[in-house]
Short mmCIF file of C-alpha atoms in Angstrom, two decimals:
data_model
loop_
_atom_site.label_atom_id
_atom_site.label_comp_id
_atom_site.label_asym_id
_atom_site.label_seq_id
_atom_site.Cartn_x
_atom_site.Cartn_y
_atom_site.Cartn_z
CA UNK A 241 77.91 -29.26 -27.67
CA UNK A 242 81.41 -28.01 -27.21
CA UNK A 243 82.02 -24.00 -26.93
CA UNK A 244 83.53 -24.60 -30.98
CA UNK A 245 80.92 -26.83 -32.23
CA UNK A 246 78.88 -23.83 -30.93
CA UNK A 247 81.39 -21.14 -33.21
CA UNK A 248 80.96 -23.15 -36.32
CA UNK A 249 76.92 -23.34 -36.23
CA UNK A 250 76.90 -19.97 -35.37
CA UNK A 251 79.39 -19.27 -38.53
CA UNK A 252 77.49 -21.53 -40.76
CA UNK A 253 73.71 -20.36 -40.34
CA UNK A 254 74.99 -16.37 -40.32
CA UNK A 255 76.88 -17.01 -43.48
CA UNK A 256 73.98 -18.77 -45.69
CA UNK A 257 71.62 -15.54 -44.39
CA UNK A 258 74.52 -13.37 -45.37
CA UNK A 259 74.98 -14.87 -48.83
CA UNK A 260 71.63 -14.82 -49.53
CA UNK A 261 71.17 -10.87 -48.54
CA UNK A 262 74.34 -10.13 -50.62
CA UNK A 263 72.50 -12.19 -53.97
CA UNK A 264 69.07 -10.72 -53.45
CA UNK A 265 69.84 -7.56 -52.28
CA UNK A 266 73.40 -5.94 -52.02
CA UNK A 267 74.87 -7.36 -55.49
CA UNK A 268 71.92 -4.85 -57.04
CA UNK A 269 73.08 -2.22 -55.34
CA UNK A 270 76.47 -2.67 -56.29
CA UNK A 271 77.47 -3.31 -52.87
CA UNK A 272 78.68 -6.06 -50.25
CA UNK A 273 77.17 -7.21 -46.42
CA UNK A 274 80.41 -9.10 -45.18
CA UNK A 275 80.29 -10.55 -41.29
CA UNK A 276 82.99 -10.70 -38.94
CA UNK A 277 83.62 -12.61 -35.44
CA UNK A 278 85.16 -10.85 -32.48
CA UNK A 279 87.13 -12.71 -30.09
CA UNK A 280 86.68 -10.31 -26.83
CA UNK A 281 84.75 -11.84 -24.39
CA UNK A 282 81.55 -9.42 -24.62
CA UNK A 283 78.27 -10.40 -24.80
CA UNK A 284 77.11 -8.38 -28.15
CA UNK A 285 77.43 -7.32 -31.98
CA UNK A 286 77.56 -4.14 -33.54
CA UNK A 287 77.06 -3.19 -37.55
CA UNK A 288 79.25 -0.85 -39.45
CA UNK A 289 79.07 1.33 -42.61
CA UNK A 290 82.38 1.43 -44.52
CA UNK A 291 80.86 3.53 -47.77
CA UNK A 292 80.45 7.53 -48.10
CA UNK A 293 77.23 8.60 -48.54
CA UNK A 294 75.71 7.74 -51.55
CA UNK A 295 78.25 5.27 -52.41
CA UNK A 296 76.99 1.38 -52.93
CA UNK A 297 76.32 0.24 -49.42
CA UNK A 298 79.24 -1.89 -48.17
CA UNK A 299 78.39 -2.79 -44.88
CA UNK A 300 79.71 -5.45 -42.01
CA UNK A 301 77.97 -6.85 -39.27
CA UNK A 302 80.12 -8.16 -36.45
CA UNK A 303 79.63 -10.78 -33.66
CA UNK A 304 81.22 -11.97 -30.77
CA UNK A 305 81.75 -15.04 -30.31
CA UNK A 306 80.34 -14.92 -26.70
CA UNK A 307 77.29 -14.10 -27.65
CA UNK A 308 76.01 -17.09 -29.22
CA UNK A 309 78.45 -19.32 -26.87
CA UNK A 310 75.80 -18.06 -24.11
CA UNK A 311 72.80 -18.22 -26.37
CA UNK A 312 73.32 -21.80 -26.92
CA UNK A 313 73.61 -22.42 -23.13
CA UNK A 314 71.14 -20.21 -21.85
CA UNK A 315 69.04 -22.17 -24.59
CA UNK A 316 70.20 -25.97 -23.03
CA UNK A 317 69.71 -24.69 -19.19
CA UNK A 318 66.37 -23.72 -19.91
CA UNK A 319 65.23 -26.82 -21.57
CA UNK A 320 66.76 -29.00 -19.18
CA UNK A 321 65.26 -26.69 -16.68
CA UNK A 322 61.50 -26.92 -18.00
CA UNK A 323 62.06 -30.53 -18.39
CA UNK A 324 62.92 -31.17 -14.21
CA UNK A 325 59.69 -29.37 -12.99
CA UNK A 326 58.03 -32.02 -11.07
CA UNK A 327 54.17 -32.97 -12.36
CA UNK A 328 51.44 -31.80 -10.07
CA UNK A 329 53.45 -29.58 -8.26
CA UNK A 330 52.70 -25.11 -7.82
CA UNK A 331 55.00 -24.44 -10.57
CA UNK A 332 53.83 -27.32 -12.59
CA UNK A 333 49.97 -26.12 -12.01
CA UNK A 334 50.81 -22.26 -12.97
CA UNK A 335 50.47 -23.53 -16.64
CA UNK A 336 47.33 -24.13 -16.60
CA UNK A 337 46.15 -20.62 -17.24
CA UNK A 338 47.90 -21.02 -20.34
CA UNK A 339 45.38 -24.42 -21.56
CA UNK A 340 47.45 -27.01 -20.97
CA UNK A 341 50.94 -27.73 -19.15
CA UNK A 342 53.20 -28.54 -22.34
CA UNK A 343 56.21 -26.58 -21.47
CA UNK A 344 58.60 -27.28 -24.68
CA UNK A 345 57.05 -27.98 -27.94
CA UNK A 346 56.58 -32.31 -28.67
CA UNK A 347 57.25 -31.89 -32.34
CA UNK A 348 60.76 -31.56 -31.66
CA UNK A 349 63.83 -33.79 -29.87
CA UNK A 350 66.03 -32.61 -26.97
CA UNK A 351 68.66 -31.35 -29.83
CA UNK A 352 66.40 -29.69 -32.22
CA UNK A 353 64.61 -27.72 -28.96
CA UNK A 354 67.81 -25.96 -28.46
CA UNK A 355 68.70 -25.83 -31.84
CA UNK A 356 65.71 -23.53 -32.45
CA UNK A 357 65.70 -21.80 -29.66
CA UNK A 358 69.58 -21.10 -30.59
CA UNK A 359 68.81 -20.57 -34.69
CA UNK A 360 65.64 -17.85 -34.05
CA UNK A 361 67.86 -15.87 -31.35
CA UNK A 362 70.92 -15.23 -33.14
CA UNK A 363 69.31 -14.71 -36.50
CA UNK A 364 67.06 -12.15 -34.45
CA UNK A 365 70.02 -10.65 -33.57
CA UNK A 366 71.86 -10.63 -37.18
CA UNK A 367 68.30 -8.90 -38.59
CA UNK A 368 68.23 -6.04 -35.66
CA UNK A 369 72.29 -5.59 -37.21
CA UNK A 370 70.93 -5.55 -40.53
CA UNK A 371 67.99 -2.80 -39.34
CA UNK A 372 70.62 -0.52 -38.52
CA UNK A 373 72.47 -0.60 -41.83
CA UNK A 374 69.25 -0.66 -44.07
CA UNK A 375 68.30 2.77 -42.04
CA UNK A 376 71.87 3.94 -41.99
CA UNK A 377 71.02 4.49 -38.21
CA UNK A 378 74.87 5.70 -38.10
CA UNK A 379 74.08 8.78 -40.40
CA UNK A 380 70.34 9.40 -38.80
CA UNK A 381 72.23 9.69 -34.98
CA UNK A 382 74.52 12.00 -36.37
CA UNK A 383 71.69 14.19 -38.10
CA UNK A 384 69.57 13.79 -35.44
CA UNK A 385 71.23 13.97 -31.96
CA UNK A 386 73.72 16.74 -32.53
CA UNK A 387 71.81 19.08 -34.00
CA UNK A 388 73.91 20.06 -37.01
CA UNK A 389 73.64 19.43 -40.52
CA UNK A 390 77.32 19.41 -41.04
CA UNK A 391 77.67 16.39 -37.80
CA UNK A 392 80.11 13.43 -38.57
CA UNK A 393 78.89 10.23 -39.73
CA UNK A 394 79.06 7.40 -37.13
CA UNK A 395 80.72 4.56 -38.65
CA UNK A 396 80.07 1.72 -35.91
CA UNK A 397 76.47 1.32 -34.49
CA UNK A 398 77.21 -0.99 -31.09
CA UNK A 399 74.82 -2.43 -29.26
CA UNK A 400 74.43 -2.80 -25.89
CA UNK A 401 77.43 -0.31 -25.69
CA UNK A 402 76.72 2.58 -27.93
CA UNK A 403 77.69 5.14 -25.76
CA UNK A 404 81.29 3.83 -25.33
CA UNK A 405 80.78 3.70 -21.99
CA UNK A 406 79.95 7.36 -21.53
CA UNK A 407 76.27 7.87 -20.27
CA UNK A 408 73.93 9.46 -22.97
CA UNK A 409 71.83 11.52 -21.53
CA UNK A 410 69.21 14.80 -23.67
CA UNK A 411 68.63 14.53 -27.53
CA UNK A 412 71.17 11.74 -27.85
CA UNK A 413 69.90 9.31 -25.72
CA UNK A 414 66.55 9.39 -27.46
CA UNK A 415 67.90 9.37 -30.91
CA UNK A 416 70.14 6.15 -29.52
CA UNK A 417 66.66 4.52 -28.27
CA UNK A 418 64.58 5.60 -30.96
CA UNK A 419 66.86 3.90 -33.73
CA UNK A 420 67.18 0.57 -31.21
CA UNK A 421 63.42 0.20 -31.36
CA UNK A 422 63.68 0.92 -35.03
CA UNK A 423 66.38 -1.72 -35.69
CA UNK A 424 64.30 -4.36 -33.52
CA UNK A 425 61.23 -3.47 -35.65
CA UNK A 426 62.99 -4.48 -39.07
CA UNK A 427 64.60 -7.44 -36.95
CA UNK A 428 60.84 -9.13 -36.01
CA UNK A 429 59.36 -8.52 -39.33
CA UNK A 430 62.42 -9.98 -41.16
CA UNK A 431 62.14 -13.14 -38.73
CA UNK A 432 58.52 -13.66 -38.98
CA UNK A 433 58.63 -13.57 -42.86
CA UNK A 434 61.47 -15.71 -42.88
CA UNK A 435 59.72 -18.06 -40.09
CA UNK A 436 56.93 -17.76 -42.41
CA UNK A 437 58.72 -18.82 -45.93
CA UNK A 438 60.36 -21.95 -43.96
CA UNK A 439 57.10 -23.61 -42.61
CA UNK A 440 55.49 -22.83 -45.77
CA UNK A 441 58.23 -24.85 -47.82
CA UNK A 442 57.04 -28.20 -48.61
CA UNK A 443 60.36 -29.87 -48.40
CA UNK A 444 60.60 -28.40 -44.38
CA UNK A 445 57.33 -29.66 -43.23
CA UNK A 446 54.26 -31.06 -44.46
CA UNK A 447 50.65 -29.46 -44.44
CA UNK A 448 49.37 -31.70 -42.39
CA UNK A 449 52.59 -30.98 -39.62
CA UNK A 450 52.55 -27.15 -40.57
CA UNK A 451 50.64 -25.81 -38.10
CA UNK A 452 52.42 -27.75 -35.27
CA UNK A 453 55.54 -27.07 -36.15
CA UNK A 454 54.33 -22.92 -36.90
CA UNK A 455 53.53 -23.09 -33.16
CA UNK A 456 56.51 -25.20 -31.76
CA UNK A 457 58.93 -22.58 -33.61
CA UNK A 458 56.83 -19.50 -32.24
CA UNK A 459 57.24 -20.24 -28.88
CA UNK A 460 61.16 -21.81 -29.04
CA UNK A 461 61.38 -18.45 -30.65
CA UNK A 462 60.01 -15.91 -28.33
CA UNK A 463 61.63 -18.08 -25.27
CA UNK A 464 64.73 -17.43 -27.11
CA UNK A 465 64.20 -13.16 -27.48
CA UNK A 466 63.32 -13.51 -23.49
CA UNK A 467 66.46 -15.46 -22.40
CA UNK A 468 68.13 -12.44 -24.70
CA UNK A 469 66.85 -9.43 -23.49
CA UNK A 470 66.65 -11.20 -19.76
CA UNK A 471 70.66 -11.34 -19.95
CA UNK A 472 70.95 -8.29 -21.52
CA UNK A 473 68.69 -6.45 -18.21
CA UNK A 474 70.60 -9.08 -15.58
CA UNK A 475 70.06 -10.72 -12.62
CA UNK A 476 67.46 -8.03 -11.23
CA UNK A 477 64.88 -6.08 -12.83
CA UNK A 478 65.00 -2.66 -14.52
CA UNK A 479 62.03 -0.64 -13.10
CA UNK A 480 61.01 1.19 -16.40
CA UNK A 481 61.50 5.11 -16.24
CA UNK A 482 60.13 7.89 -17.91
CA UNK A 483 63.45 9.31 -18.19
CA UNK A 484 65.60 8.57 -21.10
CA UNK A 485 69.11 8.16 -20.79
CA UNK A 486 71.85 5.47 -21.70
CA UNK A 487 71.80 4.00 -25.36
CA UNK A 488 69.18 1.70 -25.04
CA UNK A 489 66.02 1.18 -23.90
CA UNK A 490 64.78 -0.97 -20.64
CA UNK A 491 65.51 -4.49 -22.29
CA UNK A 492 62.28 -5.46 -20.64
CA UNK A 493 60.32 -2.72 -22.00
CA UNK A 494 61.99 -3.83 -25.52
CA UNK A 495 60.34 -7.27 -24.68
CA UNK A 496 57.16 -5.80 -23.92
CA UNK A 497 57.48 -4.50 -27.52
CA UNK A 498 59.03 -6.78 -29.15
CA UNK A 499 56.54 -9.97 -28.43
CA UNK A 500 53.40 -8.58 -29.50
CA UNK A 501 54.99 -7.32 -33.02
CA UNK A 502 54.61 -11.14 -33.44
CA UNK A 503 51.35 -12.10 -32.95
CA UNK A 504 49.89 -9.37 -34.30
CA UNK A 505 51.82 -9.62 -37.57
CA UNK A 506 50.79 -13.54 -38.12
CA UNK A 507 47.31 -12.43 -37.13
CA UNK A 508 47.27 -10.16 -40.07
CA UNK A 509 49.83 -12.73 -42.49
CA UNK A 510 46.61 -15.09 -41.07
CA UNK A 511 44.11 -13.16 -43.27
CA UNK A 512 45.43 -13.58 -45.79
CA UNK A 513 48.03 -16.94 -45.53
CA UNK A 514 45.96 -19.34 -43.67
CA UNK A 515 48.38 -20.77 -41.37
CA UNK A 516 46.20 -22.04 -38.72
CA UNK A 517 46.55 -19.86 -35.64
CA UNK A 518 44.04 -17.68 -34.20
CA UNK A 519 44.79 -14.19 -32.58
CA UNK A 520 43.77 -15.93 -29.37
CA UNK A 521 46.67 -18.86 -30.27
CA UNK A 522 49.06 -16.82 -30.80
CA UNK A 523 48.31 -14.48 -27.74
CA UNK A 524 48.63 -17.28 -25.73
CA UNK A 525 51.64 -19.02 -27.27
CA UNK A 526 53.38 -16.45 -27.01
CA UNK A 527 52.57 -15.18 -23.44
CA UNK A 528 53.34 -19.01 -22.12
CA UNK A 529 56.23 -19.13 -23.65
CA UNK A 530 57.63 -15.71 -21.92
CA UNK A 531 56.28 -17.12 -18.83
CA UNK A 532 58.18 -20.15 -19.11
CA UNK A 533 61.89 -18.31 -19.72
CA UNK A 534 60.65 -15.73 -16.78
CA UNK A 535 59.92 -18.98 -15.05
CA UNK A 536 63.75 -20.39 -15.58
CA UNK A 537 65.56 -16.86 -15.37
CA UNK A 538 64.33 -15.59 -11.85
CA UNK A 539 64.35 -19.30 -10.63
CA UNK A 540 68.04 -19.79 -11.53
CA UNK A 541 69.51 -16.46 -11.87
CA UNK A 542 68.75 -14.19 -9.58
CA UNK A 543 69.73 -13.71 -6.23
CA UNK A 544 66.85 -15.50 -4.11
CA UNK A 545 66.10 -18.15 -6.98
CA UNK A 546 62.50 -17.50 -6.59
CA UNK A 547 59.78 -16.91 -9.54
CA UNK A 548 60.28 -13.41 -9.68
CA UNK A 549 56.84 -11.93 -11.75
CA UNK A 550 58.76 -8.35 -12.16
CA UNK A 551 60.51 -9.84 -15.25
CA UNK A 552 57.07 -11.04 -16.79
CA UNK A 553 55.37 -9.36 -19.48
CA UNK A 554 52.44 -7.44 -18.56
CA UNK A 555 51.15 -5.49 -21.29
CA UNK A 556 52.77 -2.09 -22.65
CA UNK A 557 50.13 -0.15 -22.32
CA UNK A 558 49.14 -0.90 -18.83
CA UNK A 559 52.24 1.11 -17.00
CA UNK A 560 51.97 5.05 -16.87
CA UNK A 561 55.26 5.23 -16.68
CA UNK A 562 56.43 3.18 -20.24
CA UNK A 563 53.56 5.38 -21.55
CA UNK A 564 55.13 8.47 -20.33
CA UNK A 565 58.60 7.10 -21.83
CA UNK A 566 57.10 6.32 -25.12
CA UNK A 567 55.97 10.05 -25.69
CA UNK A 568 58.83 11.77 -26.74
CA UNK A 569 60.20 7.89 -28.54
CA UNK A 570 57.01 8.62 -31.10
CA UNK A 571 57.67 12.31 -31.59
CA UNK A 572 61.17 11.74 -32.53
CA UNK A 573 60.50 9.26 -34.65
CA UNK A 574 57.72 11.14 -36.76
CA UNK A 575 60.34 13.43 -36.89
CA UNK A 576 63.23 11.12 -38.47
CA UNK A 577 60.93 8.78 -40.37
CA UNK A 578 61.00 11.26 -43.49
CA UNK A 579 64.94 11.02 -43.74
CA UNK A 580 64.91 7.10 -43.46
CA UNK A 581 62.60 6.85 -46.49
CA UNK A 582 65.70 8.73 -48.07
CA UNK A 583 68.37 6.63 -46.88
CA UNK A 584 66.81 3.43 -46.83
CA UNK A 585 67.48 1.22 -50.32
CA UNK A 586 66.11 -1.79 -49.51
CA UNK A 587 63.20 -3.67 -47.53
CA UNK A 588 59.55 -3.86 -47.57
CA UNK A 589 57.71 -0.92 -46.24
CA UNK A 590 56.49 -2.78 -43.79
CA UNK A 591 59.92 -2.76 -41.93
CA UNK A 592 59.31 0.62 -40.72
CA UNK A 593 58.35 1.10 -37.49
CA UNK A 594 54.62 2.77 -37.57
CA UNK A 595 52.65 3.80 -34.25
CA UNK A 596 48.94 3.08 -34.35
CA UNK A 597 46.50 5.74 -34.15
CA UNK A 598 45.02 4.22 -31.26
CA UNK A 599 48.20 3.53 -29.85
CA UNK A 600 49.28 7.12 -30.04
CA UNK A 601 45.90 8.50 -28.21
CA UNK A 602 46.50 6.30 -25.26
CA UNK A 603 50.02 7.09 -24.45
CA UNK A 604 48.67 11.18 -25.23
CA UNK A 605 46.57 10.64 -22.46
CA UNK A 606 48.17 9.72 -19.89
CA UNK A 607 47.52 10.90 -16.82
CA UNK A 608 50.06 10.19 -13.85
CA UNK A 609 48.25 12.87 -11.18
CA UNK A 610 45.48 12.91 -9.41
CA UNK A 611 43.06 10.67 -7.37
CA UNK A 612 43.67 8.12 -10.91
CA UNK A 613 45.30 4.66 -10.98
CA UNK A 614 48.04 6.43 -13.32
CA UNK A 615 48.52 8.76 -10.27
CA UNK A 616 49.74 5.66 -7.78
CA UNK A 617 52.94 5.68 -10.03
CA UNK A 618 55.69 8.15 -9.79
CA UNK A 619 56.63 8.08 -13.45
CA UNK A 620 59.52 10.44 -13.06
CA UNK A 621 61.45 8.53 -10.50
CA UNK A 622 65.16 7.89 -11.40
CA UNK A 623 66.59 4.46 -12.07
CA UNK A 624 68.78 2.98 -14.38
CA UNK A 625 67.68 1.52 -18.04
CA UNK A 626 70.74 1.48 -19.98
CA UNK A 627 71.22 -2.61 -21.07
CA UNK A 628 74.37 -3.89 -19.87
#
């Protein structure tokens, strides 16, 4: 597909979401979601608030262009990677922890694989925009990070380059990685309902095809949040830190998050909308599917083009140090959550980012001293986790 065929898809599928948001939701409100397209070669989006507070929300999301130019062909390269692995041989074999060694869902053709793939990232990206306006994220950082009641309303949230280049560091870095996290959190459970209303839409699929195609769309899709958050990191890995600083987060520790918000939301949707997947299914899908763009990334885009298993997902709560760095991420947030509820119009309740009880305990108790297995890691050691 040519770099302009790639524009007007882009333009098309963003537009019918955006009309659809502006009949359900903003035309109720009184207020507008318009979208613009940047032409600066950068590979992000940022969302902006152009109303006072307390006015009717008139909000703008805008995209540049490269962004979903490079979605689209991180999405082809990967299929056409998956595709060359040779049968029988060590790479070929790895997938057999995963059941079987289907690599790219069979339901689909070559176009509609990177299609997907291409349709679940972008829109991923468009809800994480849309998280940040529904929590006016621009007033919260303001409140929040500067201490002052009185603190200037930011107008533009950026991502990927919210500190304008200058390095956050203190009570505005966390704010600025608190309200990412938050932002991603509305993002997955807009996509999963939205995943959830298409496959369950007679004229899409039938029942007898639903569960296939559930599955084939899961694992296009969390291939496609990889291959995003992979570019975002780069060509070498991030070692997480317990020290927050920069705008965002550790784009691979945002993965680590990010993934499991979408099993374990279908496994609760699955108790109560049978859709045919199993906690264990969708553990698995979605693992083998991370493993597959961690597969193509470190094979074809870093420096020694060898499987690298630094950028693979290995469970969130398994590294002191991301424990460590989620600490003071749930404090703040207890501590903002209150004025969100105020500011935000629209959107289930289930949008909101919420810490598990259990959850909370284990990151309260870790211990990084001692004779421990914690202790082996230096939690406090400097390196940098700002996206780029």
């Amino acid at each position: 597909m040519e770099d302009i065929e790639i524009y007007e898809l882009a333009s098309q599928i963003i537009g019918v979401i955006t009309r659809d948001l502006n009949e359900s939701t903003y035309a109720k409100l009184g207020g507008e979601l318009t979208v613009t397209w940047h032409e600066k070669e950068k590979f992000g989006a940022f969302a902006s608030i152009l109303n006072g507070a307390g006015e009717p929300p008139k909000h703008c999301i805008t995209i540049h262009y490269e962004l979903v130019r490079q979605v689209w062909r991180d999405a082809e390269e990967l299929c056409i990677f998956l595709r060359s692995i040779p049968n029988d041989s060590g790479v070929d074999k790895l997938y057999d922890f995963y059941g079987d060694r289907t690599k790219l869902p069979k339901c689909f053709n070559d176009e509609e694989l990177v299609k997907n793939i291409f349709i679940a990232t972008i829109t991923w990206v468009y809800f994480h925009e849309v998280g940040h306006l529904m929590q006016e994220h621009g007033v919260i950082r303001a409140e929040f990070a500067r201490g002052r009641g009185d603190a200037a309303q930011t107008t533009d949230v950026h991502d990927f380059e919210a500190s304008h280049n200058e390095r956050l560091v203190g009570r505005e870095a966390l704010v600025s990685h608190v309200t990412e996290l938050a932002a991603d959190f509305e993002a997955m459970h807009f996509y999963v309902f939205e995943l959830l209303r298409h496959v369950t839409d007679p004229d899409f699929v039938d029942d007898e095809k639903r569960t296939e195609v559930l599955s084939g769309l899961i694992y296009l899709m969390v291939c496609g949040l990889s291959l995003l958050f992979f570019r975002f990191n780069g060509s070498q890995p991030i070692l997480p830190t317990a020290v927050i600083e920069g705008s965002h987060p550790n784009p691979l520790v945002r993965l680590e998050i990010n993934v499991p918000q979408i099993f374990e939301s279908l496994d609760m949707i699955g108790k109560f909308l049978d859709h045919g997947l199993d906690r264990k299914q969708l553990v698995m899908l979605c693992a083998k599917a991370a493993f597959s763009a961690t597969l193509y990334w470190s094979m074809t885009k870093t420096e020694k083009r060898k499987f690298d298993n630094r950028f693979m997902l290995k469970g969130l709560l398994t590294n002191p140090v991301v424990l460590q760095y989620l600490q003071p991420v749930v404090v703040c947030w207890d501590e903002m959550l209150p004025r969100v509820k105020e500011l935000r119009r629209f959107g289930s309740p289930l949008g909101l980012m919420t810490f598990s009880d259990s959850f909370r305990t284990r990151i309260a108790s870790v211990i990084t001293w001692g004779n421990g297995p914690e202790g082996e890691t230096n939690a406090s050691s400097p390196s940098d986790s700002t996206a780029k």
